[in-house]
Coordinates of N, CA, C and O in Angstrom, one line a residue:
X1 N 10.0 19.5 -44.2 CA 10.4 19.1 -42.8 C 9.6 19.9 -41.8 O 9.2 19.4 -40.8
X2 N 9.3 21.2 -42.1 CA 8.5 22.0 -41.2 C 7.1 21.5 -41.0 O 6.6 21.5 -39.9
X3 N 6.5 21.0 -42.1 CA 5.2 20.5 -42.1 C 5.1 19.2 -41.2 O 4.1 19.0 -40.5
X4 N 6.1 18.4 -41.3 CA 6.2 17.2 -40.5 C 6.2 17.5 -39.0 O 5.5 16.9 -38.2
X5 N 7.1 18.4 -38.6 CA 7.2 18.9 -37.2 C 5.9 19.4 -36.7 O 5.5 19.1 -35.6
X6 N 5.3 20.3 -37.5 CA 4.0 20.9 -37.1 C 2.9 19.8 -37.0 O 2.1 19.9 -36.1
X7 N 2.9 18.9 -37.9 CA 2.0 17.8 -37.8 C 2.2 16.9 -36.5 O 1.2 16.6 -35.8
X8 N 3.4 16.6 -36.2 CA 3.8 15.9 -35.0 C 3.3 16.7 -33.7 O 2.7 16.1 -32.8
X9 N 3.6 18.0 -33.7 CA 3.2 18.8 -32.5 C 1.7 18.8 -32.4 O 1.1 18.8 -31.3
X10 N 1.0 18.9 -33.6 CA -0.5 19.0 -33.5 C -1.0 17.6 -33.0 O -1.9 17.6 -32.2
X11 N -0.5 16.5 -33.4 CA -0.9 15.2 -32.9 C -0.7 15.1 -31.4 O -1.5 14.5 -30.7
X12 N 0.5 15.5 -31.0 CA 0.8 15.5 -29.5 C -0.2 16.3 -28.8 O -0.7 15.9 -27.7
X13 N -0.5 17.5 -29.2 CA -1.4 18.4 -28.5 C -2.8 17.8 -28.5 O -3.5 17.8 -27.5
X14 N -3.3 17.1 -29.6 CA -4.6 16.5 -29.6 C -4.6 15.3 -28.6 O -5.5 15.1 -27.8
X15 N -3.5 14.5 -28.6 CA -3.5 13.4 -27.7 C -3.5 13.8 -26.2 O -4.3 13.3 -25.4
X16 N -2.7 14.9 -25.9 CA -2.7 15.4 -24.5 C -4.1 15.9 -24.1 O -4.6 15.6 -23.0
X17 N -4.7 16.7 -25.0 CA -6.0 17.3 -24.6 C -7.1 16.3 -24.5 O -7.9 16.4 -23.6
X18 N -7.1 15.2 -25.3 CA -8.1 14.2 -25.1 C -7.9 13.4 -23.9 O -8.8 13.0 -23.2
X19 N -6.6 13.1 -23.5 CA -6.3 12.4 -22.3 C -6.7 13.2 -21.0 O -7.2 12.7 -20.1
X20 N -6.5 14.5 -21.1 CA -6.8 15.3 -20.0 C -8.3 15.4 -19.8 O -8.9 15.3 -18.7
X21 N -9.1 15.5 -20.9 CA -10.5 15.5 -20.8 C -11.1 14.2 -20.4 O -12.2 14.2 -19.8
X22 N -10.5 13.1 -20.7 CA -11.1 11.8 -20.4 C -10.9 11.3 -19.0 O -11.6 10.5 -18.5
X23 N -10.0 11.9 -18.3 CA -9.7 11.5 -16.9 C -10.7 12.1 -15.9 O -11.0 13.3 -16.0
X24 N -11.2 11.3 -15.0 CA -12.0 11.8 -13.9 C -11.1 12.1 -12.7 O -10.1 11.4 -12.5
X25 N -11.4 13.0 -11.9 CA -10.6 13.4 -10.7 C -11.4 13.0 -9.5 O -12.6 13.4 -9.4
X26 N -10.8 12.2 -8.6 CA -11.4 12.0 -7.3 C -11.4 13.3 -6.5 O -10.4 14.0 -6.4
X27 N -12.6 13.7 -6.1 CA -12.7 14.9 -5.3 C -12.6 14.7 -3.8 O -12.2 15.6 -3.1
X28 N -12.9 13.5 -3.4 CA -12.9 13.3 -1.9 C -12.9 11.8 -1.7 O -13.0 11.0 -2.6
X29 N -13.0 11.4 -0.4 CA -13.0 10.0 -0.1 C -14.3 9.3 -0.5 O -14.4 8.1 -0.7
X30 N -15.4 10.1 -0.6 CA -16.7 9.5 -0.9 C -16.7 8.9 -2.3 O -17.6 8.1 -2.6
X31 N -15.9 9.4 -3.2 CA -15.8 8.8 -4.5 C -15.1 7.5 -4.6 O -15.1 6.9 -5.6
X32 N -14.4 7.2 -3.5 CA -13.6 5.9 -3.5 C -14.5 4.8 -3.0 O -15.5 5.0 -2.3
X33 N -14.2 3.6 -3.5 CA -14.9 2.4 -3.0 C -14.5 2.1 -1.6 O -13.7 2.7 -1.0
X34 N -15.2 1.1 -1.0 CA -15.1 0.8 0.4 C -14.0 -0.3 0.8 O -13.8 -0.6 2.0
X35 N -13.4 -0.9 -0.2 CA -12.4 -1.9 0.1 C -11.2 -1.8 -0.8 O -11.3 -1.3 -1.9
X36 N -10.1 -2.3 -0.3 CA -8.8 -2.4 -1.0 C -8.3 -3.8 -0.9 O -8.4 -4.4 0.2
X37 N -7.6 -4.3 -1.9 CA -6.8 -5.5 -1.7 C -5.5 -5.1 -2.4 O -5.4 -4.4 -3.4
X38 N -4.4 -5.6 -1.8 CA -3.1 -5.3 -2.4 C -2.0 -6.3 -2.0 O -2.1 -6.9 -1.0
X39 N -0.9 -6.3 -2.8 CA 0.2 -7.1 -2.4 C 1.3 -6.1 -1.9 O 1.5 -5.0 -2.6
X40 N 1.9 -6.4 -0.8 CA 2.9 -5.5 -0.2 C 4.2 -6.2 -0.2 O 4.3 -7.4 0.3
X41 N 5.2 -5.6 -0.7 CA 6.6 -6.1 -0.6 C 7.3 -5.3 0.5 O 7.3 -4.1 0.5
X42 N 7.9 -6.0 1.4 CA 8.5 -5.4 2.6 C 7.4 -5.0 3.5 O 6.5 -5.8 3.8
X43 N 7.4 -3.8 4.1 CA 6.3 -3.3 4.9 C 6.1 -4.1 6.1 O 7.0 -4.6 6.8
X44 N 4.8 -4.1 6.6 CA 4.5 -4.6 7.9 C 4.8 -6.1 8.0 O 5.1 -6.6 9.1
X45 N 4.7 -6.9 7.0 CA 5.0 -8.3 7.1 C 6.5 -8.6 7.0 O 6.9 -9.8 7.2
X46 N 7.3 -7.6 6.7 CA 8.8 -7.7 6.7 C 9.3 -8.4 5.4 O 10.4 -8.3 5.1
X47 N 8.5 -9.2 4.7 CA 8.9 -9.9 3.5 C 7.9 -9.6 2.4 O 8.2 -8.8 1.5
X48 N 6.7 -10.2 2.4 CA 5.6 -9.9 1.5 C 4.3 -10.3 2.1 O 4.3 -11.1 3.0
X49 N 3.2 -9.8 1.6 CA 1.9 -10.2 2.1 C 0.8 -9.8 1.1 O 1.0 -8.9 0.4
X50 N -0.2 -10.6 1.2 CA -1.5 -10.3 0.5 C -2.4 -9.7 1.5 O -2.5 -10.2 2.6
X51 N -3.0 -8.5 1.2 CA -3.7 -7.8 2.2 C -5.1 -7.4 1.8 O -5.4 -7.1 0.6
X52 N -6.0 -7.3 2.8 CA -7.4 -6.8 2.6 C -7.6 -5.6 3.5 O -7.2 -5.7 4.7
X53 N -8.1 -4.6 3.0 CA -8.3 -3.3 3.8 C -9.7 -2.9 3.6 O -10.3 -2.8 2.5
X54 N -10.3 -2.5 4.7 CA -11.7 -2.1 4.8 C -11.8 -0.6 5.3 O -11.2 -0.3 6.3
X55 N -12.6 0.2 4.6 CA -12.8 1.6 5.2 C -13.8 1.5 6.3 O -14.9 1.0 6.1
X56 N -13.4 1.9 7.5 CA -14.3 1.8 8.7 C -15.1 3.1 8.8 O -16.2 3.1 9.4
X57 N -14.5 4.2 8.4 CA -15.1 5.5 8.5 C -14.6 6.4 7.3 O -13.4 6.3 7.0
X58 N -15.5 7.1 6.7 CA -15.1 8.0 5.6 C -15.8 9.3 5.8 O -17.0 9.4 6.0
X59 N -15.0 10.4 5.7 CA -15.6 11.8 5.6 C -15.1 12.4 4.3 O -14.4 11.7 3.5
X60 N -15.3 13.7 4.2 CA -14.9 14.4 2.9 C -13.4 14.3 2.7 O -12.9 14.0 1.6
X61 N -12.5 14.5 3.7 CA -11.1 14.5 3.5 C -10.3 13.6 4.4 O -9.1 13.6 4.4
X62 N -11.0 12.8 5.2 CA -10.3 11.8 6.1 C -11.0 10.5 6.0 O -12.1 10.3 5.6
X63 N -10.3 9.5 6.5 CA -10.8 8.1 6.5 C -10.0 7.3 7.6 O -8.9 7.6 7.9
X64 N -10.7 6.3 8.1 CA -10.1 5.3 9.0 C -10.2 3.9 8.4 O -11.3 3.6 8.0
X65 N -9.1 3.2 8.2 CA -9.2 1.9 7.6 C -8.5 0.9 8.5 O -7.7 1.2 9.3
X66 N -9.0 -0.4 8.4 CA -8.4 -1.5 9.1 C -7.9 -2.5 8.0 O -8.5 -2.7 7.0
X67 N -6.8 -3.1 8.4 CA -6.1 -4.0 7.4 C -5.7 -5.3 8.1 O -5.3 -5.3 9.2
X68 N -5.8 -6.4 7.3 CA -5.3 -7.7 7.7 C -4.6 -8.3 6.5 O -5.1 -8.1 5.4
X69 N -3.6 -9.0 6.7 CA -2.9 -9.6 5.6 C -2.3 -11.0 6.0 O -2.3 -11.4 7.1
X70 N -1.7 -11.7 5.0 CA -1.0 -12.9 5.3 C 0.1 -13.1 4.2 O 0.0 -12.8 3.1
X71 N 1.2 -13.7 4.7 CA 2.3 -14.1 3.9 C 2.9 -15.3 4.4 O 2.8 -15.7 5.6
X72 N 3.7 -16.0 3.6 CA 4.3 -17.3 4.0 C 5.8 -17.3 3.5 O 6.1 -16.9 2.4
X73 N 6.7 -17.6 4.4 CA 8.1 -17.7 4.1 C 8.6 -19.1 4.1 O 8.8 -19.7 5.2
X74 N 8.8 -19.8 2.9 CA 9.2 -21.2 2.9 C 10.6 -21.4 3.2 O 11.0 -22.5 3.5
X75 N 11.5 -20.4 3.1 CA 12.9 -20.6 3.3 C 13.5 -19.6 4.4 O 12.8 -18.7 4.8
X76 N 14.7 -19.9 4.9 CA 15.3 -18.9 5.8 C 15.5 -17.6 5.0 O 16.0 -17.6 3.8
X77 N 15.2 -16.5 5.6 CA 15.2 -15.2 4.9 C 15.9 -14.2 5.7 O 15.7 -14.0 6.9
X78 N 16.9 -13.5 5.0 CA 17.7 -12.5 5.6 C 17.8 -11.4 4.6 O 18.1 -11.6 3.4
X79 N 17.4 -10.1 5.0 CA 17.5 -9.0 4.0 C 18.2 -7.8 4.7 O 17.8 -7.4 5.8
X80 N 19.2 -7.3 4.0 CA 20.0 -6.2 4.5 C 20.5 -6.3 5.9 O 20.7 -5.3 6.6
X81 N 20.7 -7.5 6.4 CA 21.2 -7.7 7.7 C 20.3 -7.0 8.8 O 20.7 -6.7 9.9
X82 N 19.0 -6.8 8.4 CA 18.1 -6.1 9.3 C 17.0 -7.1 9.7 O 16.5 -7.0 10.8
X83 N 16.5 -7.8 8.7 CA 15.3 -8.7 9.0 C 15.7 -10.1 8.8 O 16.3 -10.5 7.8
X84 N 15.3 -10.9 9.8 CA 15.5 -12.4 9.7 C 14.2 -13.1 10.0 O 13.5 -12.8 10.9
X85 N 13.9 -14.0 9.1 CA 12.7 -14.8 9.2 C 13.1 -16.3 9.1 O 13.8 -16.6 8.1
X86 N 12.7 -17.1 10.0 CA 13.0 -18.5 9.9 C 12.1 -19.2 8.8 O 11.1 -18.7 8.4
X87 N 12.6 -20.4 8.4 CA 11.8 -21.2 7.5 C 10.4 -21.5 8.0 O 10.2 -21.7 9.2
X88 N 9.5 -21.6 7.1 CA 8.1 -21.9 7.4 C 7.4 -20.9 8.4 O 6.6 -21.3 9.2
X89 N 7.7 -19.7 8.3 CA 7.1 -18.6 9.1 C 5.9 -18.0 8.3 O 6.0 -17.7 7.2
X90 N 4.8 -17.9 9.0 CA 3.6 -17.3 8.5 C 3.6 -15.9 9.1 O 3.7 -15.7 10.3
X91 N 3.5 -14.9 8.2 CA 3.4 -13.5 8.7 C 2.0 -12.9 8.5 O 1.5 -13.0 7.4
X92 N 1.4 -12.4 9.6 CA 0.1 -11.9 9.5 C 0.0 -10.5 10.1 O 0.0 -10.3 11.3
X93 N 0.1 -9.4 9.2 CA 0.0 -8.1 9.7 C -1.4 -7.6 10.0 O -2.3 -7.9 9.2
X94 N -1.6 -6.9 11.1 CA -2.9 -6.3 11.4 C -2.6 -4.8 11.7 O -1.6 -4.5 12.4
X95 N -3.4 -3.9 11.1 CA -3.1 -2.5 11.4 C -4.3 -1.6 11.2 O -5.3 -2.1 10.6
X96 N -4.3 -0.4 11.7 CA -5.3 0.6 11.5 C -4.6 1.8 11.1 O -3.6 2.2 11.7
X97 N -5.1 2.4 10.0 CA -4.5 3.6 9.5 C -5.5 4.8 9.4 O -6.7 4.5 9.1
X98 N -5.0 6.0 9.6 CA -5.8 7.2 9.4 C -5.3 7.8 8.2 O -4.1 8.1 8.0
X99 N -6.2 8.1 7.2 CA -5.9 8.7 5.9 C -6.3 10.1 5.9 O -7.4 10.5 6.3
X100 N -5.5 11.0 5.3 CA -5.8 12.4 5.2 C -5.4 12.8 3.7 O -4.3 12.5 3.3
X101 N -6.3 13.6 3.1 CA -5.9 14.1 1.8 C -7.1 14.5 0.9 O -8.2 14.0 1.2
X102 N -6.8 15.3 -0.1 CA -7.8 15.8 -1.0 C -7.4 15.2 -2.4 O -6.2 15.2 -2.7
X103 N -8.3 14.8 -3.2 CA -8.0 14.3 -4.5 C -7.6 12.8 -4.3 O -8.0 12.1 -3.4
X104 N -6.9 12.3 -5.3 CA -6.5 10.9 -5.3 C -5.3 10.5 -4.5 O -5.0 9.4 -4.2
X105 N -4.6 11.5 -4.0 CA -3.4 11.3 -3.1 C -3.7 11.4 -1.7 O -4.4 12.4 -1.3
X106 N -3.3 10.5 -0.9 CA -3.6 10.5 0.6 C -2.3 10.2 1.4 O -1.5 9.4 1.0
X107 N -2.2 10.8 2.5 CA -1.2 10.5 3.5 C -1.8 9.5 4.5 O -3.0 9.7 4.8
X108 N -1.0 8.6 5.0 CA -1.5 7.7 6.0 C -0.6 7.6 7.2 O 0.6 7.6 7.1
X109 N -1.2 7.4 8.4 CA -0.5 7.3 9.6 C -1.2 6.2 10.4 O -2.4 6.1 10.4
X110 N -0.4 5.2 10.9 CA -1.1 4.1 11.6 C -0.2 3.3 12.5 O 1.0 3.6 12.6
X111 N -0.8 2.4 13.2 CA -0.1 1.5 14.1 C -0.7 0.1 13.9 O -1.8 0.0 13.4
X112 N 0.0 -0.8 14.4 CA -0.5 -2.2 14.3 C 0.6 -3.2 14.9 O 1.5 -2.8 15.6
X113 N 0.4 -4.4 14.5 CA 1.4 -5.5 14.8 C 1.4 -6.5 13.8 O 0.4 -6.7 13.0
X114 N 2.4 -7.3 13.7 CA 2.5 -8.4 12.9 C 2.8 -9.7 13.7 O 3.7 -9.7 14.6
X115 N 2.0 -10.7 13.5 CA 2.1 -12.0 14.1 C 3.0 -12.9 13.3 O 2.6 -13.1 12.1
X116 N 4.1 -13.3 13.8 CA 5.0 -14.2 13.1 C 4.9 -15.5 13.8 O 5.1 -15.6 15.0
X117 N 4.5 -16.5 13.1 CA 4.2 -17.9 13.7 C 4.9 -19.0 12.8 O 4.7 -19.0 11.6
X118 N 5.7 -19.8 13.6 CA 6.2 -21.0 12.9 C 5.4 -22.2 13.2 O 5.4 -23.2 12.5
X119 N 4.7 -22.2 14.3 CA 3.7 -23.2 14.7 C 2.8 -22.5 15.7 O 2.9 -21.4 16.1
X120 N 1.9 -23.3 16.3 CA 0.9 -22.8 17.2 C 1.6 -22.3 18.5 O 1.3 -21.3 19.1
X121 N 2.7 -23.1 18.9 CA 3.4 -22.7 20.1 C 4.5 -21.7 19.9 O 4.9 -21.0 20.8
X122 N 5.1 -21.7 18.7 CA 6.1 -20.7 18.4 C 5.6 -19.5 17.6 O 5.5 -19.6 16.4
X123 N 5.4 -18.5 18.4 CA 4.9 -17.3 17.7 C 5.5 -16.0 18.4 O 5.9 -16.1 19.5
X124 N 5.4 -14.9 17.6 CA 6.0 -13.7 18.1 C 5.1 -12.5 17.6 O 4.7 -12.5 16.5
X125 N 4.9 -11.5 18.5 CA 4.1 -10.4 18.1 C 5.1 -9.2 18.0 O 5.8 -8.9 18.9
X126 N 5.1 -8.6 16.8 CA 6.0 -7.5 16.5 C 5.2 -6.2 16.3 O 4.5 -6.1 15.3
X127 N 5.3 -5.2 17.1 CA 4.6 -3.9 16.9 C 5.2 -3.1 15.8 O 6.4 -3.1 15.5
X128 N 4.3 -2.5 15.0 CA 4.8 -1.7 13.8 C 4.1 -0.3 13.8 O 3.1 -0.1 14.4
X129 N 4.7 0.6 13.2 CA 4.2 1.9 12.9 C 4.1 2.1 11.4 O 4.8 1.4 10.6
X130 N 3.2 3.0 10.9 CA 3.1 3.2 9.5 C 3.0 4.7 9.2 O 2.2 5.4 9.8
X131 N 3.8 5.1 8.3 CA 3.8 6.5 7.8 C 3.9 6.4 6.3 O 4.9 5.9 5.8
X132 N 2.9 6.7 5.6 CA 2.9 6.4 4.1 C 2.2 7.4 3.3 O 1.6 8.4 3.7
X133 N 2.3 7.1 2.0 CA 1.6 7.9 1.0 C 1.0 6.9 0.0 O 1.6 5.9 -0.4
X134 N -0.3 7.2 -0.4 CA -1.0 6.3 -1.3 C -1.7 7.1 -2.4 O -2.1 8.3 -2.2
X135 N -1.9 6.5 -3.5 CA -2.6 7.1 -4.7 C -3.6 6.0 -5.1 O -3.2 4.9 -5.4
X136 N -4.9 6.4 -5.2 CA -5.9 5.6 -5.9 C -6.3 6.3 -7.1 O -6.9 7.3 -7.1
X137 N -5.8 5.8 -8.3 CA -6.0 6.4 -9.6 C -7.5 6.3 -10.0 O -8.3 5.5 -9.4
X138 N -7.8 6.9 -11.1 CA -9.2 6.9 -11.6 C -9.6 5.5 -12.0 O -10.8 5.2 -12.1
X139 N -8.7 4.6 -12.4 CA -9.0 3.3 -12.8 C -9.0 2.3 -11.6 O -9.1 1.1 -11.7
X140 N -9.0 2.9 -10.3 CA -9.1 2.2 -9.1 C -7.9 1.4 -8.7 O -7.9 0.5 -7.9
X141 N -6.7 1.7 -9.4 CA -5.5 1.1 -9.0 C -4.9 1.8 -7.8 O -4.8 3.0 -7.7
X142 N -4.5 1.0 -6.8 CA -3.9 1.5 -5.6 C -2.4 1.3 -5.6 O -1.9 0.2 -5.8
X143 N -1.7 2.4 -5.3 CA -0.2 2.3 -5.1 C 0.1 3.0 -3.7 O -0.4 4.1 -3.5
X144 N 0.8 2.2 -2.9 CA 1.2 2.7 -1.6 C 2.7 2.6 -1.4 O 3.4 1.6 -1.9
X145 N 3.3 3.6 -0.8 CA 4.7 3.6 -0.4 C 4.7 3.9 1.1 O 4.1 4.9 1.5
X146 N 5.3 3.1 1.9 CA 5.2 3.3 3.4 C 6.5 3.1 4.1 O 7.3 2.2 3.8
X147 N 6.7 3.9 5.1 CA 7.8 3.7 6.1 C 7.1 2.9 7.2 O 6.2 3.4 7.9
X148 N 7.6 1.7 7.5 CA 7.0 0.8 8.5 C 8.0 0.3 9.5 O 8.5 -0.8 9.5
X149 N 8.5 1.2 10.4 CA 9.4 0.7 11.4 C 8.8 -0.3 12.4 O 7.6 -0.3 12.6
X150 N 9.6 -1.1 12.9 CA 9.1 -2.1 13.9 C 10.1 -2.3 15.0 O 11.3 -2.0 14.9
X151 N 9.6 -2.9 16.1 CA 10.4 -3.2 17.3 C 10.4 -4.7 17.4 O 9.3 -5.3 17.6
X152 N 11.6 -5.4 17.3 CA 11.7 -6.8 17.4 C 12.9 -7.1 18.2 O 14.0 -6.6 17.9
X153 N 12.8 -8.0 19.2 CA 13.9 -8.4 20.1 C 14.5 -7.2 20.8 O 15.7 -7.1 21.0
X154 N 13.6 -6.2 21.1 CA 14.1 -5.0 21.8 C 14.8 -4.0 20.9 O 15.3 -3.0 21.4
X155 N 14.9 -4.2 19.6 CA 15.6 -3.3 18.7 C 14.7 -2.6 17.7 O 13.8 -3.3 17.2
X156 N 14.8 -1.3 17.6 CA 14.1 -0.5 16.6 C 14.7 -0.7 15.2 O 15.9 -0.5 15.1
X157 N 13.9 -1.0 14.2 CA 14.4 -1.3 12.9 C 13.6 -0.4 11.9 O 12.4 -0.4 11.9
X158 N 14.3 0.4 11.1 CA 13.7 1.2 10.0 C 13.4 0.2 8.9 O 14.2 -0.6 8.5
X159 N 12.2 0.3 8.3 CA 11.8 -0.6 7.2 C 10.8 0.1 6.3 O 10.2 1.1 6.7
X160 N 10.8 -0.3 5.1 CA 10.0 0.3 4.0 C 9.1 -0.7 3.3 O 9.5 -1.9 3.3
X161 N 8.0 -0.3 2.7 CA 7.2 -1.2 2.0 C 6.6 -0.5 0.7 O 6.4 0.7 0.7
X162 N 6.3 -1.3 -0.3 CA 5.7 -0.9 -1.5 C 4.5 -1.8 -1.8 O 4.6 -3.0 -1.7
X163 N 3.4 -1.2 -2.1 CA 2.1 -2.0 -2.3 C 1.5 -1.6 -3.7 O 1.5 -0.4 -4.1
X164 N 0.9 -2.6 -4.3 CA 0.1 -2.4 -5.5 C -1.1 -3.2 -5.4 O -1.1 -4.4 -5.1
X165 N -2.3 -2.6 -5.7 CA -3.5 -3.4 -5.6 C -4.7 -2.7 -6.3 O -4.5 -1.9 -7.2
X166 N -5.9 -3.0 -5.8 CA -7.1 -2.5 -6.4 C -8.1 -2.0 -5.4 O -8.3 -2.6 -4.3
X167 N -8.8 -0.9 -5.6 CA -9.9 -0.4 -4.8 C -11.2 -0.9 -5.4 O -11.4 -0.8 -6.6
X168 N -12.1 -1.4 -4.6 CA -13.3 -2.0 -5.1 C -14.5 -2.0 -4.1 O -14.3 -1.8 -2.9
X169 N -15.7 -2.3 -4.6 CA -16.8 -2.5 -3.7 C -17.4 -3.9 -4.0 O -17.2 -4.5 -5.1
X170 N -18.0 -4.5 -3.0 CA -18.8 -5.8 -3.2 C -20.1 -5.4 -3.8 O -20.8 -4.5 -3.3
X171 N -20.5 -6.1 -4.9 CA -21.8 -5.8 -5.5 C -22.6 -7.1 -5.7 O -22.1 -8.1 -5.8

């Protein structure tokens, strides 16, 4: 029984040491690619959106990014008695974020707006703020969690978003 336990512990130690050696660590923003795409649930679009993000400026520990996204709501949508979206609403978030951080974890601060449109004549601009945290792992997978409050109909609403996507370059 003791030999089995020792063998199991030895295999676990070998597995952990090979995984630690195999991983690359992002040391700064320069090691990241210049573009991101991700799906955001909640967040700036209030429901969901597909987003493209471009790095506009990168230095060693800071970056400035611009984002545009699009989502479509086919049904009447109400969530937590906070967010109401009418049927056939197109949600288009636009924002600029400032990223700060060392390694693969970054804090983000930003502002923007979301265009809610039911038709060309029926549209609404909703200002948003962004305070978030993101991780771009060594396999270029992007994970974002963000606090995205917005002002709609004169009311301040607390809102959150979760995003999952990919960091890439055009080649």
